[in-house]
Amino acid sequence: MIRVIEADFVTTATKLEQYPRDPLPEVAFVGRSNVGKSSMINALAHRLKLVRVSNTPGRTRTLNFFDVTLEHKARRRVVRLCDLPGYGFAKVSKAEREQFAEMIDEYLQRRDMLKVVVSIIDAEVGPTKDDVQMLETLEEHAPRILVAATKLDRLAPGKRQGRVASLTRELDLPPGAVIGFSSTTGLGLEAVWGSLLDATA
Ligand code: GDP
């Protein structure tokens, strides 16, 4: 049983000098704009509005850092979460898209406290071209990758397990590398935290 004790916004950053400096194991979240990234971070933090769930996708233009205090097996731990700008949103200019990509690259290449990156994929839509490209970048730079297939609640219960398995095959990942998730129902919450605590231990 994993218990969230506290969750707080730390700071916003666009470049390395602005990242929080105190050393805490860090988990980063990436995903296509509108994939459900804000909702997932809120669900993991057991908070409704830690991250704003946006109806106007493509609006997060910064990196946002949050600290979450957890209790697991009678041990208290603090994990820092970093919400990276969503990618693949058609309505932003090419210049802006490049700026986001640079922000993400700088983060992935320079952030030494980074332990694991959660790559969020829409379970229903499946991996898009942008998702596959992001995963290739992560394979190069991320210390560890966890794929979360979110919005799984939109699939019939009988189809969920098969969908997670087919996504795993499609992405050419080993069994267990993709965790089914739903921010709406809390499905997969314990599994994702379990994996993140492992990676940040
Ligand atoms: P972001 O742009 O990636 O941060 O995505 P948001 O968290 O803002 O979510 C985008 C939309 O998807 C919102 O309308 C959410 O209510 C919806 N959404 C997010 N997660 C889920 C989920 O697990 N299940 C369902 N059914 N809808 C979700």
Coordinates of C-alpha atoms and ligand atoms in Angstrom, one line a residue:
M1 CA 0.0 0.0 0.0
I2 CA 1.4 3.4 -1.1
R3 CA 0.1 6.4 0.7
V4 CA 0.5 10.0 -0.6
I5 CA 1.2 12.3 2.4
E6 CA 1.8 15.5 0.6
A7 CA 2.2 17.1 -2.9
D8 CA 3.5 20.5 -3.6
F9 CA 4.3 22.6 -6.6
V10 CA 8.0 23.5 -6.5
T11 CA 8.8 25.7 -9.5
T12 CA 8.6 26.4 -13.2
A13 CA 11.6 26.4 -15.5
T14 CA 12.5 26.7 -19.1
K15 CA 16.3 26.2 -18.8
L16 CA 18.8 24.2 -16.8
E17 CA 19.8 27.1 -14.4
Q18 CA 16.2 27.3 -13.2
Y19 CA 15.8 23.6 -12.3
P20 CA 15.5 23.0 -8.6
R21 CA 18.9 22.2 -7.2
D22 CA 18.3 20.2 -4.0
P23 CA 19.0 16.6 -4.8
L24 CA 15.9 14.4 -4.9
P25 CA 15.2 11.4 -7.2
E26 CA 13.3 12.6 -10.1
V27 CA 10.6 11.2 -12.4
A28 CA 9.7 13.0 -15.7
F29 CA 6.5 12.7 -17.6
V30 CA 6.3 13.1 -21.4
G31 CA 3.4 12.7 -23.8
R32 CA 1.5 14.1 -26.7
S33 CA -0.5 17.2 -25.9
N34 CA -3.9 16.2 -24.6
V35 CA -2.8 12.6 -23.9
G36 CA -3.8 12.9 -20.2
K37 CA -0.5 13.8 -18.7
S38 CA -1.8 16.5 -16.3
S39 CA -4.6 14.2 -15.2
M40 CA -2.1 11.4 -14.6
I41 CA 0.2 13.5 -12.4
N42 CA -2.8 14.8 -10.4
A43 CA -4.0 11.2 -10.0
L44 CA -0.5 10.0 -8.8
A45 CA -0.4 13.0 -6.4
H46 CA -3.9 12.3 -5.2
R47 CA -4.7 15.9 -6.0
L48 CA -7.4 17.3 -8.2
K49 CA -5.6 20.5 -9.3
L50 CA -1.9 20.2 -8.6
V51 CA -1.5 20.4 -12.4
R52 CA -4.1 22.2 -14.3
V53 CA -6.1 19.9 -16.6
S54 CA -6.4 21.9 -19.7
N55 CA -9.1 22.1 -22.2
T56 CA -6.8 24.1 -24.5
P57 CA -4.0 21.7 -25.4
G58 CA -0.5 22.9 -26.1
R59 CA -0.6 25.5 -23.3
T60 CA 2.1 24.1 -21.0
R61 CA 5.2 26.0 -22.2
T62 CA 7.4 25.3 -19.3
L63 CA 8.8 22.5 -17.2
N64 CA 6.9 22.2 -13.9
F65 CA 8.3 20.5 -10.9
F66 CA 6.4 19.0 -8.0
D67 CA 7.4 17.2 -4.8
V68 CA 5.4 14.2 -3.6
T69 CA 5.9 12.7 -0.2
L70 CA 4.9 9.1 0.1
E71 CA 4.7 6.4 2.7
H72 CA 5.5 2.9 1.6
K73 CA 6.4 -0.1 3.8
A74 CA 6.6 2.3 6.8
R75 CA 9.2 4.4 5.1
R76 CA 8.7 8.0 4.1
R77 CA 10.1 9.1 0.7
V78 CA 10.1 12.3 -1.3
V79 CA 10.0 12.0 -5.1
R80 CA 10.2 14.9 -7.4
L81 CA 8.0 14.9 -10.5
C82 CA 8.8 16.9 -13.6
D83 CA 6.0 17.7 -16.1
L84 CA 7.6 18.3 -19.5
P85 CA 5.8 20.2 -22.3
G86 CA 3.4 18.2 -24.3
Y87 CA 4.5 17.4 -27.9
G88 CA 2.8 16.9 -31.2
F89 CA 0.2 19.7 -30.9
A90 CA -0.6 20.9 -34.4
K91 CA -1.6 24.4 -33.5
V92 CA 1.8 25.7 -32.3
S93 CA 4.2 27.3 -34.7
K94 CA 7.3 25.4 -36.0
A95 CA 9.5 27.8 -34.0
E96 CA 7.6 27.1 -30.8
R97 CA 7.7 23.3 -31.5
E98 CA 11.5 23.5 -31.9
Q99 CA 11.8 25.5 -28.7
F100 CA 9.8 22.8 -26.8
A101 CA 12.0 20.0 -28.3
E102 CA 15.1 21.9 -27.2
M103 CA 13.7 22.2 -23.7
I104 CA 13.0 18.5 -23.5
D105 CA 16.4 17.6 -25.0
E106 CA 18.3 19.8 -22.6
Y107 CA 16.4 18.3 -19.7
L108 CA 16.9 14.7 -20.7
Q109 CA 20.6 15.2 -21.5
R110 CA 21.5 17.3 -18.5
R111 CA 19.3 16.4 -15.6
D112 CA 21.5 14.1 -13.5
M113 CA 18.8 13.5 -10.8
L114 CA 16.6 12.0 -13.4
K115 CA 15.9 8.3 -12.6
V116 CA 13.0 7.4 -14.9
V117 CA 10.8 8.9 -17.6
V118 CA 7.2 8.0 -17.9
S119 CA 6.1 8.0 -21.5
I120 CA 2.4 8.3 -21.7
I121 CA 0.5 6.8 -24.6
D122 CA -3.3 6.9 -25.3
A123 CA -4.4 3.3 -24.9
E124 CA -7.2 3.8 -27.4
V125 CA -5.3 5.8 -30.0
G126 CA -2.1 3.8 -29.7
P127 CA 1.4 5.1 -30.3
T128 CA 1.5 7.9 -32.8
K129 CA 4.5 8.8 -35.0
D130 CA 5.4 11.4 -32.4
D131 CA 5.2 8.9 -29.6
V132 CA 7.5 6.5 -31.4
Q133 CA 10.0 9.3 -32.1
M134 CA 9.9 10.4 -28.4
L135 CA 10.5 6.8 -27.3
E136 CA 13.5 6.7 -29.6
T137 CA 14.9 9.8 -28.0
L138 CA 14.2 8.3 -24.5
E139 CA 16.0 5.1 -25.4
E140 CA 19.0 7.2 -26.2
H141 CA 18.9 9.5 -23.1
A142 CA 16.6 8.3 -20.4
P143 CA 18.1 6.2 -17.6
R144 CA 14.9 4.1 -17.5
I145 CA 11.6 4.2 -19.3
L146 CA 8.1 3.3 -18.2
V147 CA 5.3 3.4 -20.7
A148 CA 1.9 4.1 -19.3
A149 CA -1.1 3.4 -21.5
T150 CA -3.6 5.9 -20.2
K151 CA -7.4 6.4 -20.7
L152 CA -7.7 2.6 -20.5
D153 CA -11.1 3.1 -18.9
R154 CA -12.4 4.0 -22.4
L155 CA -11.9 0.4 -23.5
A156 CA -14.3 -2.4 -22.5
P157 CA -13.0 -4.2 -19.4
G158 CA -12.5 -7.4 -21.4
K159 CA -10.3 -5.7 -24.0
R160 CA -7.9 -3.9 -21.6
Q161 CA -5.4 -6.6 -20.9
G162 CA -5.1 -7.5 -24.6
R163 CA -4.7 -3.9 -25.6
V164 CA -1.8 -3.5 -23.2
A165 CA -0.2 -6.6 -24.6
S166 CA -0.7 -5.5 -28.2
L167 CA 0.8 -2.0 -27.4
T168 CA 3.8 -3.8 -25.8
R169 CA 4.3 -5.8 -29.0
E170 CA 3.8 -2.8 -31.2
L171 CA 6.5 -0.9 -29.4
D172 CA 8.7 -3.9 -29.3
L173 CA 9.1 -3.8 -25.5
P174 CA 9.5 -6.7 -23.1
P175 CA 6.4 -8.0 -21.3
G176 CA 5.5 -5.9 -18.3
A177 CA 7.1 -2.7 -19.8
V178 CA 3.7 -1.1 -20.5
I179 CA 1.4 -0.4 -17.6
G180 CA -2.4 0.1 -18.2
F181 CA -3.6 3.3 -16.5
S182 CA -6.7 5.4 -16.0
S183 CA -6.7 8.8 -14.2
T184 CA -10.5 8.6 -14.1
T185 CA -10.8 5.3 -12.3
G186 CA -7.4 5.0 -10.6
L187 CA -6.6 1.8 -12.6
G188 CA -2.9 1.1 -12.5
L189 CA -2.1 3.7 -9.9
E190 CA -0.4 1.3 -7.5
A191 CA 1.4 -0.5 -10.3
V192 CA 2.8 2.8 -11.6
W193 CA 3.9 4.1 -8.2
G194 CA 5.4 0.6 -7.4
S195 CA 7.5 0.9 -10.6
L196 CA 8.5 4.5 -9.9
L197 CA 9.5 3.8 -6.3
D198 CA 11.6 0.9 -7.6
A199 CA 13.3 3.2 -10.1
T200 CA 13.9 6.0 -7.5
A201 CA 14.9 3.8 -4.6
Ligands
GDP1 P1 -2.6 16.8 -21.1 O1 -2.7 17.8 -22.1 O2 -1.7 15.6 -21.6 O3 -2.1 17.3 -19.8 O4 -4.0 16.1 -20.9 P2 -5.1 16.4 -19.7 O5 -4.8 15.7 -18.5 O6 -5.4 17.9 -19.7 O7 -6.4 15.6 -20.3 C1 -6.9 15.8 -21.6 C2 -8.3 15.3 -21.7 O8 -8.4 13.9 -21.5 C3 -9.2 16.0 -20.6 O9 -10.4 16.2 -21.1 C4 -9.3 14.9 -19.5 O10 -10.4 14.9 -18.7 C5 -9.2 13.6 -20.4 N1 -8.6 12.5 -19.7 C6 -7.4 12.5 -19.1 N2 -7.1 11.3 -18.5 C7 -8.2 10.5 -18.7 C8 -8.5 9.1 -18.4 O11 -7.7 8.4 -17.8 N3 -9.7 8.6 -18.8 C9 -10.5 9.4 -19.6 N4 -11.7 8.8 -19.9 N5 -10.3 10.7 -19.9 C10 -9.1 11.2 -19.5

